[in-house]
Amino acid sequence: MCSTTVAGSTEDGPGDDCARVRRLLARAGFETVPQDGNGLRVWAAPEGVMIGWAAQEILRPTIQVHGHEEDLSRFTALPGLHTALRTALAVTLRDGGLDVAVRGEHLLAVRPQGAPEAGPTPNRTS
């Protein structure tokens, strides 16, 4: 899916599926960060392209206020926000021609079965 460098890390090429996912997300107003960053992340997996969200920056104020409480998870789980974001991302990627499935806390985007190798996404004028 994503091109691999000699060292084994992933690097986006012009026809690369990770780059395609990032372009689709950017067109919809989603900004992505490197895989180890905080925010919306895109990375290669053996089965396709994974998309996940690390919310540490959003949670920092909550942890500062409620960090002393025993059940901190009830303040930091954000299940509704995660569900809304996953739904918006899935719709965006499906509209871009990809198949999308939920894999734990992440999304998996793949080319539809029988689709050609990834290339530049055509601009639609209609």
C-alpha positions as YAML, in Angstrom:
chain: A
units: angstrom
residues:
- id: 1
  name: MET
  ca: [0.00, 0.00, 0.00]
- id: 2
  name: CYS
  ca: [2.61, 2.60, 1.05]
- id: 3
  name: SER
  ca: [6.04, 2.54, -0.50]
- id: 4
  name: THR
  ca: [8.80, 1.31, 1.77]
- id: 5
  name: THR
  ca: [12.28, 2.74, 2.09]
- id: 6
  name: VAL
  ca: [15.38, 0.61, 2.53]
- id: 7
  name: ALA
  ca: [15.34, 1.26, 6.28]
- id: 8
  name: GLY
  ca: [11.81, -0.15, 6.47]
- id: 9
  name: SER
  ca: [9.93, 3.04, 7.39]
- id: 10
  name: THR
  ca: [7.10, 4.19, 5.18]
- id: 11
  name: GLU
  ca: [7.43, 7.08, 2.80]
- id: 12
  name: ASP
  ca: [4.68, 8.48, 0.62]
- id: 13
  name: GLY
  ca: [5.16, 8.42, -3.12]
- id: 14
  name: PRO
  ca: [2.91, 10.22, -5.62]
- id: 15
  name: GLY
  ca: [0.77, 7.13, -6.31]
- id: 16
  name: ASP
  ca: [0.92, 5.79, -2.80]
- id: 17
  name: ASP
  ca: [-2.24, 4.81, -0.90]
- id: 18
  name: CYS
  ca: [-1.20, 6.61, 2.31]
- id: 19
  name: ALA
  ca: [-0.73, 9.79, 0.30]
- id: 20
  name: ARG
  ca: [-4.12, 9.23, -1.35]
- id: 21
  name: VAL
  ca: [-5.80, 8.90, 2.07]
- id: 22
  name: ARG
  ca: [-4.05, 12.07, 3.28]
- id: 23
  name: ARG
  ca: [-5.16, 13.97, 0.15]
- id: 24
  name: LEU
  ca: [-8.78, 12.85, 0.60]
- id: 25
  name: LEU
  ca: [-8.74, 13.87, 4.24]
- id: 26
  name: ALA
  ca: [-7.08, 17.22, 3.49]
- id: 27
  name: ARG
  ca: [-9.73, 18.03, 0.86]
- id: 28
  name: ALA
  ca: [-12.38, 17.47, 3.53]
- id: 29
  name: GLY
  ca: [-10.56, 19.76, 5.98]
- id: 30
  name: PHE
  ca: [-8.81, 17.13, 8.12]
- id: 31
  name: GLU
  ca: [-5.17, 17.81, 8.97]
- id: 32
  name: THR
  ca: [-2.96, 14.77, 9.58]
- id: 33
  name: VAL
  ca: [0.17, 14.42, 11.73]
- id: 34
  name: PRO
  ca: [3.09, 11.96, 11.67]
- id: 35
  name: GLN
  ca: [2.27, 8.48, 13.02]
- id: 36
  name: ASP
  ca: [3.86, 9.20, 16.40]
- id: 37
  name: GLY
  ca: [2.20, 12.63, 16.72]
- id: 38
  name: ASN
  ca: [-0.90, 13.79, 18.53]
- id: 39
  name: GLY
  ca: [-3.88, 14.21, 16.25]
- id: 40
  name: LEU
  ca: [-5.16, 12.42, 13.16]
- id: 41
  name: ARG
  ca: [-2.61, 9.84, 12.01]
- id: 42
  name: VAL
  ca: [-2.30, 7.81, 8.79]
- id: 43
  name: TRP
  ca: [0.07, 4.84, 8.41]
- id: 44
  name: ALA
  ca: [0.65, 1.72, 6.36]
- id: 45
  name: ALA
  ca: [-0.46, -1.68, 7.63]
- id: 46
  name: PRO
  ca: [-0.13, -5.05, 5.88]
- id: 47
  name: GLU
  ca: [-3.84, -5.07, 5.02]
- id: 48
  name: GLY
  ca: [-4.18, -1.42, 3.95]
- id: 49
  name: VAL
  ca: [-3.96, 2.10, 5.35]
- id: 50
  name: MET
  ca: [-4.76, 2.68, 9.01]
- id: 51
  name: ILE
  ca: [-6.26, 5.93, 10.26]
- id: 52
  name: GLY
  ca: [-6.33, 6.77, 13.96]
- id: 53
  name: TRP
  ca: [-6.66, 9.69, 16.31]
- id: 54
  name: ALA
  ca: [-4.51, 10.44, 19.35]
- id: 55
  name: ALA
  ca: [-6.32, 13.01, 21.49]
- id: 56
  name: GLN
  ca: [-3.65, 13.87, 24.09]
- id: 57
  name: GLU
  ca: [-3.70, 17.62, 23.41]
- id: 58
  name: ILE
  ca: [-7.47, 17.75, 23.83]
- id: 59
  name: LEU
  ca: [-7.30, 15.70, 27.02]
- id: 60
  name: ARG
  ca: [-4.51, 17.65, 28.73]
- id: 61
  name: PRO
  ca: [-6.86, 20.21, 30.41]
- id: 62
  name: THR
  ca: [-9.22, 17.44, 31.53]
- id: 63
  name: ILE
  ca: [-6.39, 15.47, 33.10]
- id: 64
  name: GLN
  ca: [-5.09, 18.59, 34.84]
- id: 65
  name: VAL
  ca: [-8.50, 19.20, 36.42]
- id: 66
  name: HIS
  ca: [-9.58, 15.60, 37.12]
- id: 67
  name: GLY
  ca: [-6.22, 13.79, 37.42]
- id: 68
  name: HIS
  ca: [-6.68, 13.18, 41.13]
- id: 69
  name: GLU
  ca: [-9.90, 11.19, 40.65]
- id: 70
  name: GLU
  ca: [-9.84, 7.39, 40.75]
- id: 71
  name: ASP
  ca: [-11.94, 6.82, 37.62]
- id: 72
  name: LEU
  ca: [-10.11, 9.15, 35.26]
- id: 73
  name: SER
  ca: [-11.21, 7.06, 32.25]
- id: 74
  name: ARG
  ca: [-14.77, 8.38, 32.48]
- id: 75
  name: PHE
  ca: [-13.39, 11.86, 31.69]
- id: 76
  name: THR
  ca: [-10.93, 10.78, 28.98]
- id: 77
  name: ALA
  ca: [-12.68, 8.03, 27.00]
- id: 78
  name: LEU
  ca: [-14.60, 10.44, 24.70]
- id: 79
  name: PRO
  ca: [-16.61, 7.63, 23.05]
- id: 80
  name: GLY
  ca: [-19.08, 9.98, 21.35]
- id: 81
  name: LEU
  ca: [-16.33, 12.15, 19.91]
- id: 82
  name: HIS
  ca: [-14.41, 9.11, 18.64]
- id: 83
  name: THR
  ca: [-17.55, 7.69, 17.04]
- id: 84
  name: ALA
  ca: [-18.43, 10.99, 15.35]
- id: 85
  name: LEU
  ca: [-14.88, 11.40, 14.03]
- id: 86
  name: ARG
  ca: [-14.70, 7.79, 12.76]
- id: 87
  name: THR
  ca: [-18.05, 8.26, 11.00]
- id: 88
  name: ALA
  ca: [-16.94, 11.51, 9.32]
- id: 89
  name: LEU
  ca: [-13.62, 9.98, 8.26]
- id: 90
  name: ALA
  ca: [-15.29, 6.84, 6.91]
- id: 91
  name: VAL
  ca: [-17.77, 8.85, 4.83]
- id: 92
  name: THR
  ca: [-14.95, 11.01, 3.46]
- id: 93
  name: LEU
  ca: [-12.85, 7.99, 2.47]
- id: 94
  name: ARG
  ca: [-15.80, 6.08, 0.99]
- id: 95
  name: ASP
  ca: [-16.74, 9.15, -1.06]
- id: 96
  name: GLY
  ca: [-13.12, 9.07, -2.29]
- id: 97
  name: GLY
  ca: [-13.58, 5.53, -3.62]
- id: 98
  name: LEU
  ca: [-12.08, 3.47, -0.79]
- id: 99
  name: ASP
  ca: [-13.56, 0.67, 1.26]
- id: 100
  name: VAL
  ca: [-13.41, 1.38, 5.01]
- id: 101
  name: ALA
  ca: [-13.72, -0.89, 8.04]
- id: 102
  name: VAL
  ca: [-13.34, -0.35, 11.78]
- id: 103
  name: ARG
  ca: [-10.35, -2.14, 13.34]
- id: 104
  name: GLY
  ca: [-10.47, -1.60, 17.10]
- id: 105
  name: GLU
  ca: [-9.98, 2.11, 17.73]
- id: 106
  name: HIS
  ca: [-8.83, 2.76, 14.14]
- id: 107
  name: LEU
  ca: [-10.15, 2.72, 10.60]
- id: 108
  name: LEU
  ca: [-8.72, 0.55, 7.83]
- id: 109
  name: ALA
  ca: [-8.95, 1.93, 4.29]
- id: 110
  name: VAL
  ca: [-8.39, -0.34, 1.30]
- id: 111
  name: ARG
  ca: [-8.90, -0.17, -2.43]
- id: 112
  name: PRO
  ca: [-12.16, -1.88, -3.44]
- id: 113
  name: GLN
  ca: [-11.57, -5.42, -4.64]
- id: 114
  name: GLY
  ca: [-10.66, -5.39, -8.32]
- id: 115
  name: ALA
  ca: [-9.65, -1.70, -8.24]
- id: 116
  name: PRO
  ca: [-6.40, -0.77, -10.01]
- id: 117
  name: GLU
  ca: [-3.24, 0.14, -8.09]
- id: 118
  name: ALA
  ca: [-3.41, 3.60, -6.54]
- id: 119
  name: GLY
  ca: [-2.55, 6.50, -8.76]
- id: 120
  name: PRO
  ca: [-3.25, 10.18, -8.71]
- id: 121
  name: THR
  ca: [-6.85, 10.78, -7.71]
- id: 122
  name: PRO
  ca: [-8.68, 12.32, -10.67]
- id: 123
  name: ASN
  ca: [-10.16, 15.76, -10.16]
- id: 124
  name: ARG
  ca: [-13.90, 15.71, -10.62]
- id: 125
  name: THR
  ca: [-15.30, 18.67, -12.50]
- id: 126
  name: SER
  ca: [-18.98, 17.78, -12.38]
...
